[in-house]
PDB file of C-alpha atoms and ligand atoms in Angstrom:
ATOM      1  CA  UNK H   1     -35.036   1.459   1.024  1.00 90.00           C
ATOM      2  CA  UNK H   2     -34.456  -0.136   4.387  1.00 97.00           C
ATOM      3  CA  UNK H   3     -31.349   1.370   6.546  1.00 98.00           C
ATOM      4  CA  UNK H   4     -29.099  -1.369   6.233  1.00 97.00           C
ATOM      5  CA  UNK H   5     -29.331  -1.600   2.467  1.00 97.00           C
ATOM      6  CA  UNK H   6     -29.325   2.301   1.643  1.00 98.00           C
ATOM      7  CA  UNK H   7     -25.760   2.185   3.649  1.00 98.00           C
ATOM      8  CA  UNK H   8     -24.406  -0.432   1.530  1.00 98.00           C
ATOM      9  CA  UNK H   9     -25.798   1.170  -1.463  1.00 98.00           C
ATOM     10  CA  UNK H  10     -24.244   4.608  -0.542  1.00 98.00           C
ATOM     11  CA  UNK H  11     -21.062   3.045   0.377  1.00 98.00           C
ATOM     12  CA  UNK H  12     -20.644   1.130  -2.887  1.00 98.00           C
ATOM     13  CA  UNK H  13     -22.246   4.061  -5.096  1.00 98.00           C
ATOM     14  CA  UNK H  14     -19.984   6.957  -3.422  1.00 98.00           C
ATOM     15  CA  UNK H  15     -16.919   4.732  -3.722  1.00 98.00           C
ATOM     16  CA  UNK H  16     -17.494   3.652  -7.375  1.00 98.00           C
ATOM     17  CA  UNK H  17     -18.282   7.581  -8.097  1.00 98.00           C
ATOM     18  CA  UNK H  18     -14.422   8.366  -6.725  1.00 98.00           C
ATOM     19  CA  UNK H  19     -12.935   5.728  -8.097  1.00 98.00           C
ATOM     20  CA  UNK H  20     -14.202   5.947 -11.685  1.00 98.00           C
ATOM     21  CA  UNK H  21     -13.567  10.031 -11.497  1.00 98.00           C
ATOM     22  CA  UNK H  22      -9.236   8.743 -10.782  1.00 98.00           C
ATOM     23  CA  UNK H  23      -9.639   5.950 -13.903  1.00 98.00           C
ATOM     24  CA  UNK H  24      -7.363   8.926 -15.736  1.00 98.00           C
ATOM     25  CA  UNK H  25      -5.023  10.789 -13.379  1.00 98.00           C
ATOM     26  CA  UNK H  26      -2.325  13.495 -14.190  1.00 98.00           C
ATOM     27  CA  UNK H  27       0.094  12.072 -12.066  1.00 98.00           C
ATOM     28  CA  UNK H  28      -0.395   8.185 -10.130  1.00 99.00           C
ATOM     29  CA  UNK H  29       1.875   7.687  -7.030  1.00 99.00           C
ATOM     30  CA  UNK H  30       2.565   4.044  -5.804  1.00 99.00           C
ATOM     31  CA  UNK H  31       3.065   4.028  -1.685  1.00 98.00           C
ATOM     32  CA  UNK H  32       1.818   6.457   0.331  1.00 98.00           C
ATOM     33  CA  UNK H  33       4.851   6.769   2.167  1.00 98.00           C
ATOM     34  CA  UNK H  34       6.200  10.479   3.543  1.00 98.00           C
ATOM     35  CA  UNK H  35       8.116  11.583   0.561  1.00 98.00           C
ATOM     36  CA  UNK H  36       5.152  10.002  -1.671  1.00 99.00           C
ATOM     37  CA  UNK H  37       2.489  11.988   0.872  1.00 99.00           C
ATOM     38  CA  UNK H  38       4.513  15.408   0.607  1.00 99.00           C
ATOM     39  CA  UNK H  39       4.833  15.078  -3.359  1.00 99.00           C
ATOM     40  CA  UNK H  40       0.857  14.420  -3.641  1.00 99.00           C
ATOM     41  CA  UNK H  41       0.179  17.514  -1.141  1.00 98.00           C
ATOM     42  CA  UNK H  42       2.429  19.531  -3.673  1.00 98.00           C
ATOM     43  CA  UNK H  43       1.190  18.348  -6.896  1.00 98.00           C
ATOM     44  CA  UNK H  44      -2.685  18.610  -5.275  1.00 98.00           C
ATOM     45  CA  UNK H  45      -1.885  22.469  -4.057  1.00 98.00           C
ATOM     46  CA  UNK H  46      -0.970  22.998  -7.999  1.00 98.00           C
ATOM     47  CA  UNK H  47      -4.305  21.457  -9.025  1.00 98.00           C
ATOM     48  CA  UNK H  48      -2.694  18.458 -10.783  1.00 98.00           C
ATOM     49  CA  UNK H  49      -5.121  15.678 -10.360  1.00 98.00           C
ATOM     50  CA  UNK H  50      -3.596  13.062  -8.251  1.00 98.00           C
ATOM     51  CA  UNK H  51      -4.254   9.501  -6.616  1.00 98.00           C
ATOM     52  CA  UNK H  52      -2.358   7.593  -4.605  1.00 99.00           C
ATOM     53  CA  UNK H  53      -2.467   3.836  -4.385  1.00 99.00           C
ATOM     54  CA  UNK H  54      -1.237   2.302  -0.785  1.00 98.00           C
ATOM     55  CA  UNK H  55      -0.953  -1.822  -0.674  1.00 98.00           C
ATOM     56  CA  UNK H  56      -1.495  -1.172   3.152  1.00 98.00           C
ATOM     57  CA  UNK H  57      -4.600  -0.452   4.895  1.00 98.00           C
ATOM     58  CA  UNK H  58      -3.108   2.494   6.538  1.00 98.00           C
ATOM     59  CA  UNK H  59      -1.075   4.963   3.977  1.00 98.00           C
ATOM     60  CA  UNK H  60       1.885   6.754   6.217  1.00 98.00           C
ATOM     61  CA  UNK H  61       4.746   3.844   5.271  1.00 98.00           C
ATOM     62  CA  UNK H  62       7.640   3.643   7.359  1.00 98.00           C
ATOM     63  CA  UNK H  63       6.540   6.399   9.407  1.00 98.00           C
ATOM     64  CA  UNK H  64       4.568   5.190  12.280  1.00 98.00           C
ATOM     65  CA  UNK H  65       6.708   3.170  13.828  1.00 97.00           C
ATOM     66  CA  UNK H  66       9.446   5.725  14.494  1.00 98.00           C
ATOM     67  CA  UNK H  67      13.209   4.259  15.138  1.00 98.00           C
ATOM     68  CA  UNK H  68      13.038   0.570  16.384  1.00 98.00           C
ATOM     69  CA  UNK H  69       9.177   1.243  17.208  1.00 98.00           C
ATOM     70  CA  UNK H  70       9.910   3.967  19.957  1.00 98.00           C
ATOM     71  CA  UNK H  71       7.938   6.559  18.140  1.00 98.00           C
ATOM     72  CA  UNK H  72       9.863   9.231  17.562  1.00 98.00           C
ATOM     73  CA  UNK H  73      11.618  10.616  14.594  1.00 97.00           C
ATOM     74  CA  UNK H  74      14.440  12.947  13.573  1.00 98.00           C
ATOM     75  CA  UNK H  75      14.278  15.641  11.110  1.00 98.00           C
ATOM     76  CA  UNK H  76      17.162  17.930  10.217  1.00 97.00           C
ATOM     77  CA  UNK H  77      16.377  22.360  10.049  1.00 98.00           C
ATOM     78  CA  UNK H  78      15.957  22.026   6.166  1.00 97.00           C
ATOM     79  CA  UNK H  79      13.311  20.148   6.300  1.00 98.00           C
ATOM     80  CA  UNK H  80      11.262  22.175   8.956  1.00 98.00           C
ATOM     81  CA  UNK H  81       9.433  24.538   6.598  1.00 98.00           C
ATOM     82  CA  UNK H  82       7.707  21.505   5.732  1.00 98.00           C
ATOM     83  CA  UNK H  83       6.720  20.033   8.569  1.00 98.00           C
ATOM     84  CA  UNK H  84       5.558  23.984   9.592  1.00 98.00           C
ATOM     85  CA  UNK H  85       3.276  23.577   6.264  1.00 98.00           C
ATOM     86  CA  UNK H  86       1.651  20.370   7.450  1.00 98.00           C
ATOM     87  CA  UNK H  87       1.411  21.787  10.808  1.00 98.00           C
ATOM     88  CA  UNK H  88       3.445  18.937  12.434  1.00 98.00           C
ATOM     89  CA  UNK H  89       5.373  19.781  15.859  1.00 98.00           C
ATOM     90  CA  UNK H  90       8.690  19.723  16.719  1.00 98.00           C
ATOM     91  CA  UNK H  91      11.446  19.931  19.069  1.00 98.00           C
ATOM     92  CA  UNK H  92      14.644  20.806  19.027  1.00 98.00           C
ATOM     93  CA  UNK H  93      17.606  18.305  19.893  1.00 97.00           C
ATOM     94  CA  UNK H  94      19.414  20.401  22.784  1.00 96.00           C
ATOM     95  CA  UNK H  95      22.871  19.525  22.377  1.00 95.00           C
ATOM     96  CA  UNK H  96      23.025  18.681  18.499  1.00 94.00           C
ATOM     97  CA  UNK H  97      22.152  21.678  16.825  1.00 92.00           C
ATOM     98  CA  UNK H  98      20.142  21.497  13.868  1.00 96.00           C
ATOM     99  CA  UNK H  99      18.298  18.344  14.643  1.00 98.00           C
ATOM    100  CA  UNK H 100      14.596  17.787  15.701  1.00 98.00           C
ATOM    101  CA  UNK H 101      12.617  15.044  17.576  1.00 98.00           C
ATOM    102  CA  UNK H 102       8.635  14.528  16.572  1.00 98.00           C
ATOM    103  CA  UNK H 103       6.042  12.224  17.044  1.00 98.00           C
ATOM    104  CA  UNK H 104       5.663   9.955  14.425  1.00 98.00           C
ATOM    105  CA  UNK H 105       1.837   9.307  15.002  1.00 98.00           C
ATOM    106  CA  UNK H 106       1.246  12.823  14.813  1.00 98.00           C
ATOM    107  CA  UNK H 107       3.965  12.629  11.188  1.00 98.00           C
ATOM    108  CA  UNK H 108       2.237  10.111   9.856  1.00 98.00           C
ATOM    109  CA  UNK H 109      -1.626  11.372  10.482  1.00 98.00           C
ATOM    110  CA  UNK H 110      -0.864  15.175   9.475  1.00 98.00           C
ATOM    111  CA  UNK H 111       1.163  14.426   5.779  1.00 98.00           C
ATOM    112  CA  UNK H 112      -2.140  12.258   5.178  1.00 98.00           C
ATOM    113  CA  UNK H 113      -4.583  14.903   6.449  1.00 98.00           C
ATOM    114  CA  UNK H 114      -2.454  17.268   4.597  1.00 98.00           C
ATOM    115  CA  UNK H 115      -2.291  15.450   1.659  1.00 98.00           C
ATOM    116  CA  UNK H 116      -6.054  14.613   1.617  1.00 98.00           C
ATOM    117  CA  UNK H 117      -7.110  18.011   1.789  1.00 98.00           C
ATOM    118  CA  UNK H 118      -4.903  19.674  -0.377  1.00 98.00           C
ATOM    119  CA  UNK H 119      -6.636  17.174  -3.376  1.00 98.00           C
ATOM    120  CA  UNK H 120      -4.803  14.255  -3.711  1.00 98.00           C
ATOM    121  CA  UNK H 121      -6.980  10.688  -3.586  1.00 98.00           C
ATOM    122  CA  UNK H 122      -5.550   8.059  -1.685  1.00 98.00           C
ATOM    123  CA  UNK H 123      -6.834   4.520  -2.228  1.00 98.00           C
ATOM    124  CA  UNK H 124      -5.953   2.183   0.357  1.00 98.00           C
ATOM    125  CA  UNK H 125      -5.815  -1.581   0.479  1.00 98.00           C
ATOM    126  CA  UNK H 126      -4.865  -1.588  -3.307  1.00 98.00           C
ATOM    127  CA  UNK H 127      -1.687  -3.139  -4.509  1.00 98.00           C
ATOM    128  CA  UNK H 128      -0.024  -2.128  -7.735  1.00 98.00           C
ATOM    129  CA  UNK H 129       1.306  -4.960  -9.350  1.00 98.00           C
ATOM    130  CA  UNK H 130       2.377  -3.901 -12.791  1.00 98.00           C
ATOM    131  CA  UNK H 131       3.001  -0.710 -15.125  1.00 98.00           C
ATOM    132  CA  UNK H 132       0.805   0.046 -17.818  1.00 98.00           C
ATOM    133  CA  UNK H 133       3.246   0.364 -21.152  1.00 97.00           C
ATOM    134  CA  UNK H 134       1.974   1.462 -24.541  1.00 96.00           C
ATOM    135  CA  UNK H 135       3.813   2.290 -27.597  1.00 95.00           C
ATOM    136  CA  UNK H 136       7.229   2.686 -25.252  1.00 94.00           C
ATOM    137  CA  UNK H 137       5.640   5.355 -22.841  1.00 96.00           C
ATOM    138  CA  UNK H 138       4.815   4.896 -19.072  1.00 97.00           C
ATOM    139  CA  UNK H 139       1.167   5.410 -19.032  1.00 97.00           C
ATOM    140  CA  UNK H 140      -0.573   4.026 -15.973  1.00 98.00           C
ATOM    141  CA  UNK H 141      -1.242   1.356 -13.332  1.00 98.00           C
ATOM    142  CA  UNK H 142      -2.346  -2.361 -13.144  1.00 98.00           C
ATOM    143  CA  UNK H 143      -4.054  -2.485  -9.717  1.00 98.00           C
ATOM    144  CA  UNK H 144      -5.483  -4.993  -7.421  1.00 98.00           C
ATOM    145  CA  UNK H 145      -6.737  -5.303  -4.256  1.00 98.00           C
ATOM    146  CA  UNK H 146      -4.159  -6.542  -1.666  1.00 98.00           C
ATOM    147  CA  UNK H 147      -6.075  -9.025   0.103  1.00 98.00           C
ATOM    148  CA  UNK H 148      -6.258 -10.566  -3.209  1.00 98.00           C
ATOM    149  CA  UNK H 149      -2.730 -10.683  -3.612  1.00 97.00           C
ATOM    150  CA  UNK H 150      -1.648 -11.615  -0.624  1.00 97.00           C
ATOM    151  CA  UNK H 151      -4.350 -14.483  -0.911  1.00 98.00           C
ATOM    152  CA  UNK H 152      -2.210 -15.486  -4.399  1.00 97.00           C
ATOM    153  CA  UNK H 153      -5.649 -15.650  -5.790  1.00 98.00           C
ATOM    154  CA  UNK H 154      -6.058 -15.732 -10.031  1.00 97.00           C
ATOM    155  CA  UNK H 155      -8.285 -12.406 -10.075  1.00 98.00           C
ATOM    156  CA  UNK H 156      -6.698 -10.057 -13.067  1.00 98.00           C
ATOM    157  CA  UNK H 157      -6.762  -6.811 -12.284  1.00 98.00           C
ATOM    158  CA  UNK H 158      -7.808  -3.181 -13.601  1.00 98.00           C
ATOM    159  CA  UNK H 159      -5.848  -0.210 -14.999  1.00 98.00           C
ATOM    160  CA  UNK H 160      -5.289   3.410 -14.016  1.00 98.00           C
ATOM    161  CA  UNK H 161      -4.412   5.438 -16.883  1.00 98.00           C
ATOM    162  CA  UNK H 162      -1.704   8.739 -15.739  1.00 98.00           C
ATOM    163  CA  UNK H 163       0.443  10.839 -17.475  1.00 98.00           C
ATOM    164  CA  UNK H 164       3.524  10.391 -14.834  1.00 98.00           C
ATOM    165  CA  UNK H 165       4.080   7.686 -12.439  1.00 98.00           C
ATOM    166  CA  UNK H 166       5.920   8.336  -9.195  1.00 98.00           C
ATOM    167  CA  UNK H 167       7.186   5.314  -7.643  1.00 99.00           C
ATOM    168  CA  UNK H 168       7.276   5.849  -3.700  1.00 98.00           C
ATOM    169  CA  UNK H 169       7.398   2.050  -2.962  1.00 99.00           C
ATOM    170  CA  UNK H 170      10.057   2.792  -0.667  1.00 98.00           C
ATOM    171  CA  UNK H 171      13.244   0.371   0.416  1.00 98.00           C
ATOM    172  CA  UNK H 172      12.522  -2.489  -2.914  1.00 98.00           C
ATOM    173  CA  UNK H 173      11.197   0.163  -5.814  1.00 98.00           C
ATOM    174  CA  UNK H 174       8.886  -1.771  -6.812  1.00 98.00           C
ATOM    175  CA  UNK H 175       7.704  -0.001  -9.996  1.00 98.00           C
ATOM    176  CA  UNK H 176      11.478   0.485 -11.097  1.00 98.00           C
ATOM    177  CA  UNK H 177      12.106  -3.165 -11.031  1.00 98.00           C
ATOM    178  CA  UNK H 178       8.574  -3.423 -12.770  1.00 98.00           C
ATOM    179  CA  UNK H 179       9.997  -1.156 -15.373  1.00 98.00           C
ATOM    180  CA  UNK H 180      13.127  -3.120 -15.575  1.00 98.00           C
ATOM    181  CA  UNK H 181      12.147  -6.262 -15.501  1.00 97.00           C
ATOM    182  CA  UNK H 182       9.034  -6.155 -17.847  1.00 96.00           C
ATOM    183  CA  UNK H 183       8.897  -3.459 -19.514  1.00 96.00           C
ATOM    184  CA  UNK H 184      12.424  -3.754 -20.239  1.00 96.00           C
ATOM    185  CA  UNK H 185      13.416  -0.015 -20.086  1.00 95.00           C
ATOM    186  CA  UNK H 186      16.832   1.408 -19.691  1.00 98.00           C
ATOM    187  CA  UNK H 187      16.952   3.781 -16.193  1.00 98.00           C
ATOM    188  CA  UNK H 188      18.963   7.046 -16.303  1.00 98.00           C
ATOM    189  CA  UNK H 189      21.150   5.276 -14.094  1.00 98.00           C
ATOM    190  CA  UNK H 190      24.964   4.178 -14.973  1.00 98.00           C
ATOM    191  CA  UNK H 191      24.131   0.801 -15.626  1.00 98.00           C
ATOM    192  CA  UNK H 192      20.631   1.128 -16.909  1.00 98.00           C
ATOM    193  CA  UNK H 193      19.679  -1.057 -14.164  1.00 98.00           C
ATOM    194  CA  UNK H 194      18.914  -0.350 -10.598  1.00 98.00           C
ATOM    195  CA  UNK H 195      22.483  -0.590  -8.223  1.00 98.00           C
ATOM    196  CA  UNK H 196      20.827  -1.361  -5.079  1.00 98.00           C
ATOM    197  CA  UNK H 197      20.956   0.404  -1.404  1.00 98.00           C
ATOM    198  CA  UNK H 198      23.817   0.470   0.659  1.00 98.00           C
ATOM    199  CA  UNK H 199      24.023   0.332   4.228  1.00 98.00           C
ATOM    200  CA  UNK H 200      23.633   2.931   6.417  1.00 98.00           C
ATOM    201  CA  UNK H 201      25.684   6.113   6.395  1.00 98.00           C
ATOM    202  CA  UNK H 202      23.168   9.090   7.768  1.00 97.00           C
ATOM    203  CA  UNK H 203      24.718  11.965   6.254  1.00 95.00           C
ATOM    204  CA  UNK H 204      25.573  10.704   2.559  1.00 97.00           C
ATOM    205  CA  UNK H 205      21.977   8.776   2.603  1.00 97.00           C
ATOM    206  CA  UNK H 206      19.967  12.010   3.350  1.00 97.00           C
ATOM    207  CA  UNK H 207      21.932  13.937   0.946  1.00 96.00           C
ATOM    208  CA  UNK H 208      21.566  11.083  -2.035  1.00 97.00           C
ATOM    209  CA  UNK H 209      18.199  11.073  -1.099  1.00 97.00           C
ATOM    210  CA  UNK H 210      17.649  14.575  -2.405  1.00 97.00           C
ATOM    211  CA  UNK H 211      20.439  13.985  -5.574  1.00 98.00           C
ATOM    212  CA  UNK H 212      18.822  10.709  -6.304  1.00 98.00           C
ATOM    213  CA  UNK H 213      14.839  12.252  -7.140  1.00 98.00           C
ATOM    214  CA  UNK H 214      14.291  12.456 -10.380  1.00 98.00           C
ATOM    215  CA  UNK H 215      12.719  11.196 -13.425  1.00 98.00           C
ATOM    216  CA  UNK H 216      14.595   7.646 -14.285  1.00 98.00           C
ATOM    217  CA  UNK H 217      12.522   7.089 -17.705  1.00 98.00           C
ATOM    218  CA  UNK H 218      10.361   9.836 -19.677  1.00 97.00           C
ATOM    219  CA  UNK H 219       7.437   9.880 -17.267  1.00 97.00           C
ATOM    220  CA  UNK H 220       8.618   7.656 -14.968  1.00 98.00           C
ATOM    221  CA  UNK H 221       9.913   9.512 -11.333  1.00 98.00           C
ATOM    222  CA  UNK H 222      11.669   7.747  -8.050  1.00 98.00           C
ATOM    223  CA  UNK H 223      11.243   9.674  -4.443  1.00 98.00           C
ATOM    224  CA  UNK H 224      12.028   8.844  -0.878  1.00 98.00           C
ATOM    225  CA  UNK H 225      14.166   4.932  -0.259  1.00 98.00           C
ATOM    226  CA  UNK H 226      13.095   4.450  -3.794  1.00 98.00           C
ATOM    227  CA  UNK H 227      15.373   6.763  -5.484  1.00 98.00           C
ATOM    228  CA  UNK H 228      17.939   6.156  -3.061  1.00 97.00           C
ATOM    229  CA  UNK H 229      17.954   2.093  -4.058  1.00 98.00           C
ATOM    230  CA  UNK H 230      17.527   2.814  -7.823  1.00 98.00           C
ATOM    231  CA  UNK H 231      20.825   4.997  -7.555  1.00 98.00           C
ATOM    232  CA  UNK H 232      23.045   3.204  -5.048  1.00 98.00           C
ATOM    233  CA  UNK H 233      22.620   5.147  -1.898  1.00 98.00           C
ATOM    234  CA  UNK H 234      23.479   4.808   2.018  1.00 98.00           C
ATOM    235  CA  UNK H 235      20.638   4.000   4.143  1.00 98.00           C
ATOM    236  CA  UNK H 236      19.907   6.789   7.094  1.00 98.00           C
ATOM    237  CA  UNK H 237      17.618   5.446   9.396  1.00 97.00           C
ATOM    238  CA  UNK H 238      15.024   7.195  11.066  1.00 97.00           C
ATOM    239  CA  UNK H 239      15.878  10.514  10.095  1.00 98.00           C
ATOM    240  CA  UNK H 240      13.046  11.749   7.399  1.00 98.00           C
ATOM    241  CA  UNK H 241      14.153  14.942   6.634  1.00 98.00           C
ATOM    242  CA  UNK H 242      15.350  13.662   2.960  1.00 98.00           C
ATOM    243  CA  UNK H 243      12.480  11.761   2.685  1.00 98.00           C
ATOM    244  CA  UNK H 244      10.261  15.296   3.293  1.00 98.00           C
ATOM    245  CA  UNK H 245      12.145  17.357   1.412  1.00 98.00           C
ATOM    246  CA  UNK H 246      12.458  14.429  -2.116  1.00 98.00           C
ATOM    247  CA  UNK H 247       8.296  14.306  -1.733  1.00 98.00           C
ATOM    248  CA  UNK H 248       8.847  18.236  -2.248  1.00 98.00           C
ATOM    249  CA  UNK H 249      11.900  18.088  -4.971  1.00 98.00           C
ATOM    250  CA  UNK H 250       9.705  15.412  -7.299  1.00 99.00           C
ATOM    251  CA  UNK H 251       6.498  17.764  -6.785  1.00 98.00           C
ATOM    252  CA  UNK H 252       8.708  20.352  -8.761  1.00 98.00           C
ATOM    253  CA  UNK H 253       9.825  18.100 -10.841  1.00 98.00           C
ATOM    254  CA  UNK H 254       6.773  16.570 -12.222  1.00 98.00           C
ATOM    255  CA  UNK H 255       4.850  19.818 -12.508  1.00 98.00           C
ATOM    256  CA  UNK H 256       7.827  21.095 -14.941  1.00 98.00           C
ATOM    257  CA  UNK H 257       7.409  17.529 -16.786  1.00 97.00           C
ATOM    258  CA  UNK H 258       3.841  18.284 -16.982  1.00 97.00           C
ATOM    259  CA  UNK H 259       4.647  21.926 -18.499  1.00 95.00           C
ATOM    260  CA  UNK H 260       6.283  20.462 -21.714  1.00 88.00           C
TER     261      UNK H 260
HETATM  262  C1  48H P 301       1.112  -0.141  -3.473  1.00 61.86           C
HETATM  263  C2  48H P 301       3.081  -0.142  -2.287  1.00 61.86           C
HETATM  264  C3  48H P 301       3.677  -0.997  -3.194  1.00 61.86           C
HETATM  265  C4  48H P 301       2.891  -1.429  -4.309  1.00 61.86           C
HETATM  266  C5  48H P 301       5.128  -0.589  -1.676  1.00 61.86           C
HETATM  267  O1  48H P 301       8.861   2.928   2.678  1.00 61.86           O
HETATM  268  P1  48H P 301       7.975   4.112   2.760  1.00 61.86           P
HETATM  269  O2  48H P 301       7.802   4.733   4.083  1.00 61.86           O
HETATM  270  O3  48H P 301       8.482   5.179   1.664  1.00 61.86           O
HETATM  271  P2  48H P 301       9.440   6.474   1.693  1.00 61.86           P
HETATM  272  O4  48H P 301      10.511   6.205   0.706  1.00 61.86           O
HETATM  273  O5  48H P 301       8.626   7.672   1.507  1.00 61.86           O
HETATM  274  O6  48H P 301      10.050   6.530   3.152  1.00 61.86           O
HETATM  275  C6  48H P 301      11.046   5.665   3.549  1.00 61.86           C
HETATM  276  C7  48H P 301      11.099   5.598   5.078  1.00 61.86           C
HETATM  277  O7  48H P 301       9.868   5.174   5.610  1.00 61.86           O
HETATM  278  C8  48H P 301      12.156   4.617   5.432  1.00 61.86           C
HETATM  279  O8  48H P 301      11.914   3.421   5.280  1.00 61.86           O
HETATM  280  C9  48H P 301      13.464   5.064   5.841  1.00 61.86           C
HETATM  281  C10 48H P 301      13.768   6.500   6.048  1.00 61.86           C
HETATM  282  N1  48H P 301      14.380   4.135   6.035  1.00 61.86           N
HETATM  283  C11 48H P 301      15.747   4.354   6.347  1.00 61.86           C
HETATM  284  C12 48H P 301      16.421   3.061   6.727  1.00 61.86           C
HETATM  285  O9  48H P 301      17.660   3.127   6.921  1.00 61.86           O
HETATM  286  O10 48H P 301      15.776   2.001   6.810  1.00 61.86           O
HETATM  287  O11 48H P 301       6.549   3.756   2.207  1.00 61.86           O
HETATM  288  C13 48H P 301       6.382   3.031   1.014  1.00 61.86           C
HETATM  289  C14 48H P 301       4.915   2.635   0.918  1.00 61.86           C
HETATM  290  C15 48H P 301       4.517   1.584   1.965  1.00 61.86           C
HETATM  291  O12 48H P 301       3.401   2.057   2.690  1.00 61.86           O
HETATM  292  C16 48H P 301       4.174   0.358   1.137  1.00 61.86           C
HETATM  293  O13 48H P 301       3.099  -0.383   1.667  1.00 61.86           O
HETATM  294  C17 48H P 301       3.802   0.977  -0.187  1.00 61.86           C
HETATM  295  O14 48H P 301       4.701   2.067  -0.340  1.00 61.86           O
HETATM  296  N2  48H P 301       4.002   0.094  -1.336  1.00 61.86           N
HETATM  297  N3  48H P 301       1.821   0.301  -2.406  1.00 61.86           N
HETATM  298  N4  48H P 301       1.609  -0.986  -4.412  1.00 61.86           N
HETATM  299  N5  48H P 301       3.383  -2.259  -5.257  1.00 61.86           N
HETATM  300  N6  48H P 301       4.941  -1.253  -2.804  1.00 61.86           N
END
């Protein structure tokens, strides 16, 4: 085979391998935001079989561009045992104790890496555009590629069957309103519904954060800006240390769900 064609035919065979091998996944994330990175590394390091579907063509979310593109980022003590697992540096804030500055190139590159390694497949450039709902249950993924959606173009799309999905869509939780919307499915929330974020109040957003992961429908799980939108929480601004620490809390969370 001539060099030019035996790339293209190793590309396109090695691809199709890895993405037919994630067809059926334990657990599928949508966004490949920080808390949806951390919970993949997690659920990867407990040998749950994991993929990760990013609309963008570079997973990492909201991270890169620190606060107001200056990029840097705050994280809080709490969450520094996970940074120290994904090898990310940090420094402290002199002045205002129990607060830390880090680069949020370095953030965004090591929770992939990390995430990578550990097991978890991320699939970039691939937009999830609707739920896959049999017989009442959350059971997987309608995909497509993004260029294709942004294009508006009539392509359908495939499927990605999973046990759990995790929706890590970030500020508009996009799955939840998916879930709403379509599938017509009450949320463990007050109103069934999804209340909408608030503005920003740092301390009560990174604390909601946290209180706000969980699982909103059997099989169905919120992390990160997500959770905090389904439930009604402040907004905290470039502090990530709730958004480390929910990737963490939903890891737990979904490996118990898996137990049962
Ligand atoms: C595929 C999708 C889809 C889809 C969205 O927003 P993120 O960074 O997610 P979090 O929740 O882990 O982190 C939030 C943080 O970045 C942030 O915005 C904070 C702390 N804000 C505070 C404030 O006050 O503003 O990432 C979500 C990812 C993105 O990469 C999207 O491209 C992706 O999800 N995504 N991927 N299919 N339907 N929807």
């Amino acid at each position: 085979m001539v060099i030019e064609n035996a790339i293209s035919a190793a590309i396109l065979k090695s691809w199709s391998e890895k993405f037919e091998r994630n067809l059926s996944v334990d657990v599928a994330i949508v966004g490949g935001g920080p808390s949806a990175l951390v919970a993949a590394k997690y659920l990867a390091d407990h040998h749950v079989k994991t993929a990760v579907f990013e609309r963008k063509l570079a997973p990492g979310g909201g991270t890169w561009g620190g606060g107001m593109l200056f990029n840097q980022v705050v994280v809080q003590s709490d969450a520094l045992p996970i940074l120290d697992e994904f090898g990310i540096r940090h420094e402290a804030v002199k002045g205002n104790e129990g607060y830390h500055t880090l680069d949020s190139v370095e953030m965004a590159s090591a929770l992939i890496y990390g995430a990578v390694h550990a097991g978890a497949m991320i699939f970039n450039s691939i937009s999830v555009e609707d739920l896959v709902f049999k017989e009442g249950k959350v059971s997987g993924l309608v995909i497509l590629w993004t260029p294709v959606e942004r294009l508006g173009m009539h392509v359908d799309p495939l499927t990605v069957i999973s046990k759990c999905v995790l929706d890590g869509t970030g500020h508009p939780s996009e799955i939840m309103h998916l879930a709403v919307d379509k599938a017509q499915i009450k949320l463990h929330t007050p109103t069934g519904g999804i209340l909408g974020e608030k503005p920003m109040w740092v301390d009560s957003g990174e604390a909601s954060t946290l209180e706000n992961t969980k699982e909103y429908y059997p099989g169905l799980f919120a992390c990160g800006m997500s959770a905090n939108n389904v439930m009604g929480g402040y907004r905290m601004g470039p502090i990530f240390g709730g958004m480390l620490m929910s990737g963490q809390k939903v890891a737990k969370q979904i490996l118990e769900s898996l137990k049962k």
